[in-house]
Every structure is written in C-alpha cells, then in structure tokens.
Amino acid sequence: MDRDAFRPSPPAEVRAEPADAGATVVFVRDLRHPPATVWAALTDPAQLAQWAPFLADRDLGNVGAAVLTLIDGETTQEDPTTVRRAEPPHLLEYTWGDDLLRWELSPLGSGTRLTLRHTVADRGMLPMVAAGWHLCLDVADRLLDGDPVGPIRGAEAKDFGWPELRDAYAERLDAG
C-alpha cells in the first residue's frame, strides 16, 4: 500500500478497568491471521521493527530480561523490560518501563481475537495509549496481509489519524 494513502480503521472495542497501579485499557481486535502468525508478529524482533512503537533486542517469546527501544523520529529511549509470561501462541506478558502489557490470543475461525491489556499509572493516558496501539495494529495487520506500510511511530502518528483516534477513544473510555 502507498504509505500516503494509509488511513486508520474505525475505532475498536475498548474499555477501561481499574488496576492496582493505575488503570488498564482493554483493547480487542479481530485479525484474519491464525494465532501462531500473530504470535510471531508480537515476538519476533524483525517483525516488531515493521509495526511496533519500539525495537526489541531479542525475541520476546521467552521469559526473561529484554530491552525495548522506543523510537520517535531520530529520538530513541531504551526501556528495561521483563517478559513475565510467554505461552505460545496464546499469552504474552511483559513490562515496558513502568507499564504492563498482556497480549491474549484466541482462535476465531481461521483468524485470531487479540486482546491487549495495557496497564498505565495515569488513567488519563488511556485514550492516547489506545490510539497508539490502534495505529500500530493497523500497520501490523497490513504487514501480515503482505501489504506493509512501514512503522508509524511517535509524532509521525499525528499525520495518520492519531488525534482523531485519541478523541474517539477518550469518548468511549469516559462513557465506560
């Protein structure tokens, strides 16, 4: 796909849940690809580099320490990470700085229902987190379809519908 023609899909199913250390956005997305294929996109550093907001220093499919490097244009930030649970191809849980991400993959026909639980300290961040993951998962979906657009990270996301997604998720999360 021509990158300039890329537009995000409509807002996904989302809700907020209280958490011990803040709040969790629960983001649900149905993908046309089987869990093993989605698992590889979530754990393989080469695939993550093509859609995620960060680079991983190793395969995330194994428990233990790792480093995720957030990328925003020319700026990078290394965050220590701990993969807490890796149960291929159904459950992946890791820290990202002070946040906790839990990816749950369930078979859905020939595809996958992906449920991301991203816990943050500040509930006010949830709409921004949801909008960011929305764009990333749109890009991942294109990648898995064999029609990559390349990663959309950091401030560049504003050029691809992030502000509108943030506002839509703010409405949905405030109503929930």
CSV table of N, CA and C in Angstrom, one decimal:
chain,number,residue,atom,x,y,z
A,1,MET,N,0.8,-1.2,0.0
A,1,MET,CA,0.0,0.0,0.0
A,1,MET,C,0.9,1.2,0.0
A,2,ASP,N,0.4,2.2,-0.7
A,2,ASP,CA,1.1,3.5,-0.7
A,2,ASP,C,0.9,4.1,0.7
A,3,ARG,N,2.1,4.4,1.4
A,3,ARG,CA,2.0,4.9,2.7
A,3,ARG,C,1.2,6.2,2.9
A,4,ASP,N,1.2,7.1,1.9
A,4,ASP,CA,0.5,8.3,2.0
A,4,ASP,C,-1.0,8.1,1.9
A,5,ALA,N,-1.4,6.9,1.4
A,5,ALA,CA,-2.9,6.6,1.3
A,5,ALA,C,-3.4,5.9,2.5
A,6,PHE,N,-2.5,5.5,3.4
A,6,PHE,CA,-2.9,4.8,4.6
A,6,PHE,C,-3.8,5.6,5.5
A,7,ARG,N,-4.9,5.1,5.9
A,7,ARG,CA,-5.8,5.7,6.9
A,7,ARG,C,-6.2,4.6,7.9
A,8,PRO,N,-6.4,5.0,9.1
A,8,PRO,CA,-6.7,4.0,10.2
A,8,PRO,C,-8.1,3.4,10.0
A,9,SER,N,-8.3,2.3,10.5
A,9,SER,CA,-9.6,1.6,10.6
A,9,SER,C,-10.5,2.3,11.6
A,10,PRO,N,-11.8,2.1,11.6
A,10,PRO,CA,-12.6,2.7,12.7
A,10,PRO,C,-12.2,2.2,14.1
A,11,PRO,N,-12.5,3.0,15.1
A,11,PRO,CA,-12.1,2.7,16.5
A,11,PRO,C,-12.6,1.2,16.8
A,12,ALA,N,-11.8,0.6,17.6
A,12,ALA,CA,-12.0,-0.8,18.0
A,12,ALA,C,-12.8,-0.9,19.3
A,13,GLU,N,-13.1,-2.1,19.7
A,13,GLU,CA,-13.8,-2.3,21.0
A,13,GLU,C,-12.7,-2.0,22.1
A,14,VAL,N,-13.1,-1.2,23.1
A,14,VAL,CA,-12.2,-0.8,24.1
A,14,VAL,C,-12.9,-0.5,25.4
A,15,ARG,N,-12.2,-0.8,26.5
A,15,ARG,CA,-12.8,-0.4,27.8
A,15,ARG,C,-11.7,-0.2,28.8
A,16,ALA,N,-12.0,0.5,29.9
A,16,ALA,CA,-11.0,0.8,30.9
A,16,ALA,C,-11.4,0.0,32.1
A,17,GLU,N,-10.3,-0.5,32.8
A,17,GLU,CA,-10.5,-1.3,34.1
A,17,GLU,C,-9.6,-0.7,35.1
A,18,PRO,N,-10.0,-0.6,36.4
A,18,PRO,CA,-9.1,-0.2,37.4
A,18,PRO,C,-8.0,-1.2,37.6
A,19,ALA,N,-6.8,-0.8,38.0
A,19,ALA,CA,-5.7,-1.7,38.3
A,19,ALA,C,-5.0,-1.2,39.5
A,20,ASP,N,-4.3,-2.1,40.2
A,20,ASP,CA,-3.6,-1.8,41.4
A,20,ASP,C,-2.7,-0.6,41.2
A,21,ALA,N,-2.0,-0.5,40.1
A,21,ALA,CA,-1.0,0.5,39.9
A,21,ALA,C,-1.5,1.6,38.9
A,22,GLY,N,-2.8,1.8,38.8
A,22,GLY,CA,-3.4,2.8,37.9
A,22,GLY,C,-4.6,2.3,37.2
A,23,ALA,N,-4.5,2.2,35.9
A,23,ALA,CA,-5.7,1.8,35.1
A,23,ALA,C,-5.2,1.0,33.9
A,24,THR,N,-6.1,0.1,33.4
A,24,THR,CA,-5.8,-0.7,32.2
A,24,THR,C,-6.8,-0.4,31.1
A,25,VAL,N,-6.2,-0.2,29.9
A,25,VAL,CA,-7.1,-0.2,28.7
A,25,VAL,C,-7.1,-1.6,28.2
A,26,VAL,N,-8.3,-2.0,27.9
A,26,VAL,CA,-8.5,-3.4,27.3
A,26,VAL,C,-8.9,-3.1,25.9
A,27,PHE,N,-8.1,-3.5,25.0
A,27,PHE,CA,-8.3,-3.2,23.5
A,27,PHE,C,-8.4,-4.6,22.8
A,28,VAL,N,-9.6,-4.7,22.1
A,28,VAL,CA,-9.9,-6.0,21.4
A,28,VAL,C,-9.9,-5.8,19.9
A,29,ARG,N,-9.2,-6.7,19.2
A,29,ARG,CA,-9.1,-6.6,17.8
A,29,ARG,C,-9.2,-8.0,17.2
A,30,ASP,N,-10.0,-8.1,16.1
A,30,ASP,CA,-10.1,-9.4,15.4
A,30,ASP,C,-9.2,-9.3,14.2
A,31,LEU,N,-8.3,-10.3,14.0
A,31,LEU,CA,-7.4,-10.3,12.9
A,31,LEU,C,-7.6,-11.5,12.0
A,32,ARG,N,-7.3,-11.4,10.7
A,32,ARG,CA,-7.6,-12.5,9.8
A,32,ARG,C,-6.6,-13.6,9.8
A,33,HIS,N,-5.6,-13.5,10.7
A,33,HIS,CA,-4.5,-14.5,10.7
A,33,HIS,C,-4.5,-15.4,11.9
A,34,PRO,N,-4.0,-16.6,11.8
A,34,PRO,CA,-4.1,-17.6,12.9
A,34,PRO,C,-3.2,-17.1,14.1
A,35,PRO,N,-3.5,-17.6,15.3
A,35,PRO,CA,-2.7,-17.2,16.4
A,35,PRO,C,-1.2,-17.4,16.3
A,36,ALA,N,-0.7,-18.4,15.7
A,36,ALA,CA,0.7,-18.6,15.5
A,36,ALA,C,1.4,-17.5,14.7
A,37,THR,N,0.7,-17.0,13.7
A,37,THR,CA,1.2,-16.0,12.8
A,37,THR,C,1.2,-14.6,13.6
A,38,VAL,N,0.1,-14.4,14.4
A,38,VAL,CA,0.0,-13.2,15.2
A,38,VAL,C,1.1,-13.2,16.3
A,39,TRP,N,1.3,-14.4,16.9
A,39,TRP,CA,2.3,-14.6,17.9
A,39,TRP,C,3.7,-14.2,17.4
A,40,ALA,N,4.0,-14.6,16.2
A,40,ALA,CA,5.3,-14.3,15.6
A,40,ALA,C,5.4,-12.8,15.4
A,41,ALA,N,4.4,-12.1,15.0
A,41,ALA,CA,4.4,-10.6,14.8
A,41,ALA,C,4.6,-9.9,16.2
A,42,LEU,N,4.1,-10.5,17.3
A,42,LEU,CA,4.3,-9.9,18.6
A,42,LEU,C,5.6,-10.2,19.3
A,43,THR,N,6.3,-11.2,18.8
A,43,THR,CA,7.6,-11.6,19.5
A,43,THR,C,8.8,-11.5,18.7
A,44,ASP,N,8.8,-11.7,17.4
A,44,ASP,CA,10.0,-11.7,16.5
A,44,ASP,C,10.5,-10.2,16.3
A,45,PRO,N,11.7,-9.9,16.7
A,45,PRO,CA,12.2,-8.6,16.6
A,45,PRO,C,12.2,-8.0,15.2
A,46,ALA,N,12.4,-8.8,14.1
A,46,ALA,CA,12.3,-8.4,12.8
A,46,ALA,C,10.9,-7.9,12.4
A,47,GLN,N,9.9,-8.6,12.9
A,47,GLN,CA,8.5,-8.2,12.6
A,47,GLN,C,8.1,-7.0,13.4
A,48,LEU,N,8.5,-7.0,14.7
A,48,LEU,CA,8.2,-5.9,15.6
A,48,LEU,C,8.7,-4.6,15.0
A,49,ALA,N,9.9,-4.7,14.4
A,49,ALA,CA,10.5,-3.5,13.8
A,49,ALA,C,9.7,-2.9,12.7
A,50,GLN,N,8.8,-3.7,12.1
A,50,GLN,CA,8.0,-3.2,11.0
A,50,GLN,C,6.6,-2.6,11.4
A,51,TRP,N,6.3,-2.7,12.7
A,51,TRP,CA,5.0,-2.2,13.1
A,51,TRP,C,4.9,-1.6,14.5
A,52,ALA,N,5.7,-2.1,15.4
A,52,ALA,CA,5.6,-1.7,16.8
A,52,ALA,C,6.2,-0.3,17.1
A,53,PRO,N,5.9,0.3,18.2
A,53,PRO,CA,6.4,1.6,18.5
A,53,PRO,C,7.9,1.5,19.1
A,54,PHE,N,8.4,0.3,19.2
A,54,PHE,CA,9.7,0.1,19.7
A,54,PHE,C,10.4,-1.0,18.9
A,55,LEU,N,11.7,-1.1,19.2
A,55,LEU,CA,12.5,-2.2,18.7
A,55,LEU,C,12.8,-3.1,19.9
A,56,ALA,N,12.9,-4.4,19.7
A,56,ALA,CA,13.2,-5.4,20.8
A,56,ALA,C,14.6,-5.9,20.5
A,57,ASP,N,15.4,-6.0,21.6
A,57,ASP,CA,16.7,-6.5,21.5
A,57,ASP,C,16.8,-8.1,21.3
A,58,ARG,N,15.7,-8.7,21.5
A,58,ARG,CA,15.6,-10.2,21.4
A,58,ARG,C,14.2,-10.6,21.1
A,59,ASP,N,14.1,-11.9,20.8
A,59,ASP,CA,12.7,-12.5,20.7
A,59,ASP,C,12.0,-12.4,22.0
A,60,LEU,N,10.8,-11.9,22.0
A,60,LEU,CA,10.0,-11.7,23.2
A,60,LEU,C,9.2,-13.0,23.6
A,61,GLY,N,9.4,-14.1,22.9
A,61,GLY,CA,8.7,-15.3,23.1
A,61,GLY,C,9.2,-16.2,24.2
A,62,ASN,N,10.2,-15.6,24.9
A,62,ASN,CA,10.8,-16.4,26.1
A,62,ASN,C,10.9,-15.5,27.3
A,63,VAL,N,10.6,-16.0,28.4
A,63,VAL,CA,10.6,-15.3,29.7
A,63,VAL,C,12.1,-14.8,30.0
A,64,GLY,N,12.2,-13.6,30.6
A,64,GLY,CA,13.4,-13.0,31.0
A,64,GLY,C,13.6,-11.6,30.6
A,65,ALA,N,14.8,-11.1,30.8
A,65,ALA,CA,15.1,-9.6,30.6
A,65,ALA,C,15.2,-9.4,29.1
A,66,ALA,N,14.8,-8.1,28.7
A,66,ALA,CA,15.0,-7.6,27.4
A,66,ALA,C,15.1,-6.1,27.5
A,67,VAL,N,15.3,-5.5,26.3
A,67,VAL,CA,15.3,-4.1,26.2
A,67,VAL,C,14.4,-3.7,25.0
A,68,LEU,N,13.5,-2.8,25.3
A,68,LEU,CA,12.6,-2.2,24.2
A,68,LEU,C,13.1,-0.8,24.0
A,69,THR,N,13.4,-0.5,22.7
A,69,THR,CA,13.8,0.9,22.4
A,69,THR,C,12.7,1.6,21.7
A,70,LEU,N,12.1,2.6,22.4
A,70,LEU,CA,11.1,3.4,21.8
A,70,LEU,C,11.7,4.3,20.8
A,71,ILE,N,11.0,4.5,19.7
A,71,ILE,CA,11.5,5.3,18.6
A,71,ILE,C,10.5,6.4,18.3
A,72,ASP,N,11.0,7.7,18.2
A,72,ASP,CA,10.2,8.8,17.8
A,72,ASP,C,11.1,9.7,16.9
A,73,GLY,N,11.0,9.4,15.6
A,73,GLY,CA,11.9,10.2,14.7
A,73,GLY,C,13.3,9.8,14.9
A,74,GLU,N,14.1,10.7,15.2
A,74,GLU,CA,15.5,10.5,15.5
A,74,GLU,C,15.8,10.2,17.0
A,75,THR,N,14.8,10.4,17.8
A,75,THR,CA,15.0,10.2,19.2
A,75,THR,C,14.6,8.7,19.6
A,76,THR,N,15.5,8.2,20.5
A,76,THR,CA,15.2,6.8,21.0
A,76,THR,C,15.3,6.8,22.5
A,77,GLN,N,14.6,5.9,23.1
A,77,GLN,CA,14.7,5.7,24.6
A,77,GLN,C,14.7,4.2,24.9
A,78,GLU,N,15.7,3.7,25.5
A,78,GLU,CA,15.8,2.3,25.9
A,78,GLU,C,15.1,2.1,27.2
A,79,ASP,N,14.2,1.1,27.3
A,79,ASP,CA,13.4,0.8,28.5
A,79,ASP,C,13.7,-0.7,28.8
A,80,PRO,N,14.2,-0.9,30.1
A,80,PRO,CA,14.3,-2.3,30.5
A,80,PRO,C,13.0,-3.0,30.5
A,81,THR,N,13.0,-4.2,30.1
A,81,THR,CA,11.7,-5.0,30.0
A,81,THR,C,11.9,-6.3,30.6
A,82,THR,N,10.9,-6.9,31.2
A,82,THR,CA,10.9,-8.3,31.7
A,82,THR,C,9.7,-9.0,31.1
A,83,VAL,N,10.0,-10.0,30.3
A,83,VAL,CA,8.9,-10.9,29.8
A,83,VAL,C,8.6,-11.8,30.9
A,84,ARG,N,7.4,-11.6,31.5
A,84,ARG,CA,6.9,-12.4,32.6
A,84,ARG,C,6.3,-13.7,32.3
A,85,ARG,N,5.5,-13.7,31.2
A,85,ARG,CA,4.9,-14.9,30.7
A,85,ARG,C,5.0,-15.0,29.2
A,86,ALA,N,5.3,-16.2,28.7
A,86,ALA,CA,5.3,-16.4,27.3
A,86,ALA,C,4.8,-17.8,27.1
A,87,GLU,N,3.5,-17.9,26.6
A,87,GLU,CA,2.9,-19.2,26.4
A,87,GLU,C,2.4,-19.2,25.0
A,88,PRO,N,3.3,-19.6,24.0
A,88,PRO,CA,2.9,-19.5,22.6
A,88,PRO,C,1.8,-20.5,22.3
A,89,PRO,N,0.9,-20.2,21.4
A,89,PRO,CA,0.7,-18.8,20.8
A,89,PRO,C,-0.5,-18.1,21.4
A,90,HIS,N,-0.6,-18.2,22.7
A,90,HIS,CA,-1.8,-17.6,23.4
A,90,HIS,C,-1.6,-16.5,24.4
A,91,LEU,N,-0.5,-16.4,25.0
A,91,LEU,CA,-0.4,-15.4,26.1
A,91,LEU,C,1.1,-14.9,26.2
A,92,LEU,N,1.2,-13.5,26.1
A,92,LEU,CA,2.5,-12.9,26.2
A,92,LEU,C,2.3,-11.7,27.2
A,93,GLU,N,3.1,-11.6,28.2
A,93,GLU,CA,3.0,-10.5,29.2
A,93,GLU,C,4.4,-10.0,29.5
A,94,TYR,N,4.6,-8.7,29.4
A,94,TYR,CA,5.9,-8.1,29.7
A,94,TYR,C,5.7,-6.7,30.2
A,95,THR,N,6.7,-6.2,30.9
A,95,THR,CA,6.8,-4.8,31.4
A,95,THR,C,7.3,-4.0,30.2
A,96,TRP,N,7.0,-2.7,30.2
A,96,TRP,CA,7.6,-1.8,29.3
A,96,TRP,C,7.8,-0.5,30.1
A,97,GLY,N,9.0,-0.3,30.6
A,97,GLY,CA,9.2,0.8,31.6
A,97,GLY,C,8.3,0.5,32.8
A,98,ASP,N,7.4,1.4,33.2
A,98,ASP,CA,6.5,1.2,34.3
A,98,ASP,C,5.2,0.6,34.0
A,99,ASP,N,5.0,0.4,32.7
A,99,ASP,CA,3.7,-0.2,32.2
A,99,ASP,C,3.8,-1.7,32.1
A,100,LEU,N,2.6,-2.3,32.1
A,100,LEU,CA,2.5,-3.8,31.9
A,100,LEU,C,1.6,-4.0,30.7
A,101,LEU,N,2.1,-4.9,29.8
A,101,LEU,CA,1.3,-5.3,28.6
A,101,LEU,C,1.0,-6.8,28.7
A,102,ARG,N,-0.2,-7.1,28.4
A,102,ARG,CA,-0.6,-8.5,28.4
A,102,ARG,C,-1.4,-8.7,27.1
A,103,TRP,N,-0.8,-9.6,26.2
A,103,TRP,CA,-1.4,-9.9,24.9
A,103,TRP,C,-2.0,-11.3,25.0
A,104,GLU,N,-3.3,-11.4,24.7
A,104,GLU,CA,-4.0,-12.7,24.8
A,104,GLU,C,-4.5,-12.9,23.4
A,105,LEU,N,-4.2,-14.1,22.8
A,105,LEU,CA,-4.6,-14.5,21.5
A,105,LEU,C,-5.5,-15.7,21.6
A,106,SER,N,-6.7,-15.6,21.0
A,106,SER,CA,-7.7,-16.7,21.0
A,106,SER,C,-8.1,-17.0,19.5
A,107,PRO,N,-8.2,-18.3,19.2
A,107,PRO,CA,-8.6,-18.6,17.8
A,107,PRO,C,-10.0,-18.1,17.6
A,108,LEU,N,-10.2,-17.6,16.4
A,108,LEU,CA,-11.5,-17.1,16.0
A,108,LEU,C,-11.7,-17.5,14.5
A,109,GLY,N,-12.4,-18.6,14.3
A,109,GLY,CA,-12.5,-19.1,13.0
A,109,GLY,C,-11.1,-19.4,12.5
A,110,SER,N,-10.7,-18.9,11.3
A,110,SER,CA,-9.4,-19.1,10.8
A,110,SER,C,-8.5,-17.9,11.2
A,111,GLY,N,-9.0,-17.0,12.0
A,111,GLY,CA,-8.2,-15.9,12.5
A,111,GLY,C,-8.0,-15.9,14.0
A,112,THR,N,-7.8,-14.7,14.5
A,112,THR,CA,-7.4,-14.5,15.9
A,112,THR,C,-8.2,-13.3,16.6
A,113,ARG,N,-8.7,-13.5,17.8
A,113,ARG,CA,-9.1,-12.4,18.6
A,113,ARG,C,-8.0,-12.0,19.5
A,114,LEU,N,-7.5,-10.8,19.3
A,114,LEU,CA,-6.3,-10.3,20.1
A,114,LEU,C,-6.9,-9.4,21.1
A,115,THR,N,-6.6,-9.6,22.4
A,115,THR,CA,-7.0,-8.8,23.5
A,115,THR,C,-5.7,-8.2,24.1
A,116,LEU,N,-5.5,-6.9,24.0
A,116,LEU,CA,-4.3,-6.3,24.7
A,116,LEU,C,-4.8,-5.6,25.9
A,117,ARG,N,-4.2,-5.9,27.0
A,117,ARG,CA,-4.4,-5.2,28.3
A,117,ARG,C,-3.1,-4.4,28.6
A,118,HIS,N,-3.2,-3.1,28.5
A,118,HIS,CA,-2.0,-2.2,28.8
A,118,HIS,C,-2.3,-1.4,30.0
A,119,THR,N,-1.6,-1.7,31.1
A,119,THR,CA,-1.8,-1.0,32.3
A,119,THR,C,-0.8,0.1,32.5
A,120,VAL,N,-1.3,1.3,32.8
A,120,VAL,CA,-0.5,2.5,33.0
A,120,VAL,C,-0.8,3.1,34.4
A,121,ALA,N,0.1,4.0,34.9
A,121,ALA,CA,-0.1,4.6,36.2
A,121,ALA,C,-1.2,5.7,36.1
A,122,ASP,N,-1.3,6.4,35.0
A,122,ASP,CA,-2.2,7.6,34.9
A,122,ASP,C,-3.4,7.2,34.0
A,123,ARG,N,-4.6,7.1,34.5
A,123,ARG,CA,-5.8,6.8,33.7
A,123,ARG,C,-6.0,7.7,32.6
A,124,GLY,N,-5.6,9.0,32.7
A,124,GLY,CA,-5.7,10.0,31.6
A,124,GLY,C,-4.9,9.6,30.4
A,125,MET,N,-4.0,8.7,30.5
A,125,MET,CA,-3.2,8.3,29.3
A,125,MET,C,-3.9,7.2,28.5
A,126,LEU,N,-5.0,6.6,29.0
A,126,LEU,CA,-5.6,5.5,28.3
A,126,LEU,C,-6.0,5.9,26.8
A,127,PRO,N,-6.7,7.0,26.6
A,127,PRO,CA,-7.0,7.3,25.2
A,127,PRO,C,-5.8,7.4,24.2
A,128,MET,N,-4.7,7.9,24.7
A,128,MET,CA,-3.5,8.1,23.9
A,128,MET,C,-2.9,6.7,23.7
A,129,VAL,N,-2.9,5.9,24.7
A,129,VAL,CA,-2.4,4.5,24.6
A,129,VAL,C,-3.2,3.7,23.6
A,130,ALA,N,-4.5,3.8,23.7
A,130,ALA,CA,-5.4,3.1,22.8
A,130,ALA,C,-5.2,3.6,21.3
A,131,ALA,N,-5.1,4.9,21.1
A,131,ALA,CA,-4.9,5.4,19.8
A,131,ALA,C,-3.6,4.9,19.2
A,132,GLY,N,-2.6,4.9,20.0
A,132,GLY,CA,-1.3,4.5,19.5
A,132,GLY,C,-1.3,3.0,19.1
A,133,TRP,N,-1.8,2.1,20.0
A,133,TRP,CA,-1.9,0.7,19.6
A,133,TRP,C,-2.8,0.5,18.5
A,134,HIS,N,-3.9,1.3,18.3
A,134,HIS,CA,-4.8,1.1,17.2
A,134,HIS,C,-4.0,1.3,15.9
A,135,LEU,N,-3.2,2.4,15.8
A,135,LEU,CA,-2.4,2.6,14.6
A,135,LEU,C,-1.4,1.5,14.4
A,136,CYS,N,-0.7,1.1,15.5
A,136,CYS,CA,0.3,0.0,15.4
A,136,CYS,C,-0.3,-1.3,14.8
A,137,LEU,N,-1.5,-1.6,15.4
A,137,LEU,CA,-2.1,-2.9,15.0
A,137,LEU,C,-2.7,-2.8,13.6
A,138,ASP,N,-3.1,-1.6,13.1
A,138,ASP,CA,-3.5,-1.4,11.7
A,138,ASP,C,-2.3,-1.7,10.8
A,139,VAL,N,-1.1,-1.2,11.2
A,139,VAL,CA,0.1,-1.4,10.4
A,139,VAL,C,0.5,-2.9,10.5
A,140,ALA,N,0.4,-3.5,11.7
A,140,ALA,CA,0.7,-5.0,11.8
A,140,ALA,C,-0.2,-5.8,10.9
A,141,ASP,N,-1.5,-5.4,10.9
A,141,ASP,CA,-2.5,-6.2,10.0
A,141,ASP,C,-2.1,-6.1,8.6
A,142,ARG,N,-1.7,-4.9,8.1
A,142,ARG,CA,-1.2,-4.7,6.7
A,142,ARG,C,0.0,-5.6,6.5
A,143,LEU,N,0.9,-5.6,7.4
A,143,LEU,CA,2.1,-6.4,7.3
A,143,LEU,C,1.8,-7.9,7.1
A,144,LEU,N,0.9,-8.3,8.0
A,144,LEU,CA,0.5,-9.8,7.9
A,144,LEU,C,-0.2,-10.1,6.6
A,145,ASP,N,-0.9,-9.1,6.1
A,145,ASP,CA,-1.6,-9.3,4.8
A,145,ASP,C,-0.7,-9.3,3.6
A,146,GLY,N,0.6,-8.9,3.9
A,146,GLY,CA,1.6,-8.8,2.8
A,146,GLY,C,1.5,-7.5,2.1
A,147,ASP,N,1.0,-6.5,2.7
A,147,ASP,CA,0.8,-5.2,2.1
A,147,ASP,C,1.4,-4.1,3.1
A,148,PRO,N,2.7,-4.2,3.4
A,148,PRO,CA,3.2,-3.4,4.5
A,148,PRO,C,3.2,-1.9,4.1
A,149,VAL,N,3.0,-1.0,5.2
A,149,VAL,CA,3.1,0.4,5.0
A,149,VAL,C,4.3,1.0,5.8
A,150,GLY,N,5.0,0.2,6.6
A,150,GLY,CA,6.1,0.6,7.4
A,150,GLY,C,5.6,1.2,8.7
A,151,PRO,N,6.4,1.2,9.7
A,151,PRO,CA,6.0,1.6,11.1
A,151,PRO,C,5.6,3.1,11.1
A,152,ILE,N,4.6,3.3,11.9
A,152,ILE,CA,4.2,4.7,12.2
A,152,ILE,C,4.4,4.9,13.7
A,153,ARG,N,5.4,5.7,14.0
A,153,ARG,CA,5.8,5.8,15.4
A,153,ARG,C,5.9,7.3,15.8
A,154,GLY,N,5.7,7.5,17.1
A,154,GLY,CA,5.9,8.8,17.7
A,154,GLY,C,5.1,9.9,17.1
A,155,ALA,N,5.7,11.1,16.9
A,155,ALA,CA,5.0,12.3,16.5
A,155,ALA,C,4.4,12.1,15.0
A,156,GLU,N,5.0,11.2,14.3
A,156,GLU,CA,4.6,10.9,12.9
A,156,GLU,C,3.1,10.4,12.9
A,157,ALA,N,2.7,9.8,14.0
A,157,ALA,CA,1.3,9.2,14.1
A,157,ALA,C,0.3,10.3,13.9
A,158,LYS,N,0.6,11.6,14.3
A,158,LYS,CA,-0.3,12.7,14.1
A,158,LYS,C,-0.7,12.9,12.7
A,159,ASP,N,0.1,12.5,11.7
A,159,ASP,CA,-0.2,12.6,10.3
A,159,ASP,C,-1.0,11.5,9.8
A,160,PHE,N,-1.3,10.5,10.6
A,160,PHE,CA,-2.1,9.3,10.2
A,160,PHE,C,-3.3,9.0,11.0
A,161,GLY,N,-3.9,10.1,11.6
A,161,GLY,CA,-5.2,10.0,12.2
A,161,GLY,C,-5.1,9.7,13.8
A,162,TRP,N,-4.0,9.8,14.4
A,162,TRP,CA,-3.9,9.6,15.8
A,162,TRP,C,-4.7,10.6,16.6
A,163,PRO,N,-4.7,11.9,16.3
A,163,PRO,CA,-5.5,12.8,17.1
A,163,PRO,C,-7.0,12.4,17.1
A,164,GLU,N,-7.6,12.1,16.0
A,164,GLU,CA,-9.0,11.7,15.9
A,164,GLU,C,-9.2,10.4,16.6
A,165,LEU,N,-8.3,9.4,16.5
A,165,LEU,CA,-8.5,8.2,17.3
A,165,LEU,C,-8.4,8.5,18.8
A,166,ARG,N,-7.5,9.3,19.2
A,166,ARG,CA,-7.4,9.6,20.6
A,166,ARG,C,-8.7,10.2,21.1
A,167,ASP,N,-9.3,11.1,20.4
A,167,ASP,CA,-10.6,11.8,20.8
A,167,ASP,C,-11.7,10.7,20.8
A,168,ALA,N,-11.7,9.9,19.8
A,168,ALA,CA,-12.8,8.8,19.8
A,168,ALA,C,-12.6,7.9,21.0
A,169,TYR,N,-11.4,7.5,21.3
A,169,TYR,CA,-11.2,6.6,22.4
A,169,TYR,C,-11.5,7.3,23.8
A,170,ALA,N,-11.2,8.6,23.8
A,170,ALA,CA,-11.5,9.4,25.0
A,170,ALA,C,-13.0,9.3,25.3
A,171,GLU,N,-13.8,9.5,24.3
A,171,GLU,CA,-15.3,9.5,24.4
A,171,GLU,C,-15.7,8.1,24.9
A,172,ARG,N,-15.2,7.0,24.2
A,172,ARG,CA,-15.6,5.7,24.6
A,172,ARG,C,-15.1,5.3,26.0
A,173,LEU,N,-14.0,5.7,26.4
A,173,LEU,CA,-13.5,5.3,27.7
A,173,LEU,C,-14.1,6.1,28.8
A,174,ASP,N,-14.5,7.4,28.5
A,174,ASP,CA,-15.2,8.2,29.5
A,174,ASP,C,-16.6,7.7,29.7
A,175,ALA,N,-17.2,7.1,28.6
A,175,ALA,CA,-18.6,6.6,28.7
A,175,ALA,C,-18.7,5.3,29.4
A,176,GLY,N,-17.5,4.6,29.5
A,176,GLY,CA,-17.5,3.2,30.0
A,176,GLY,C,-17.4,3.2,31.5
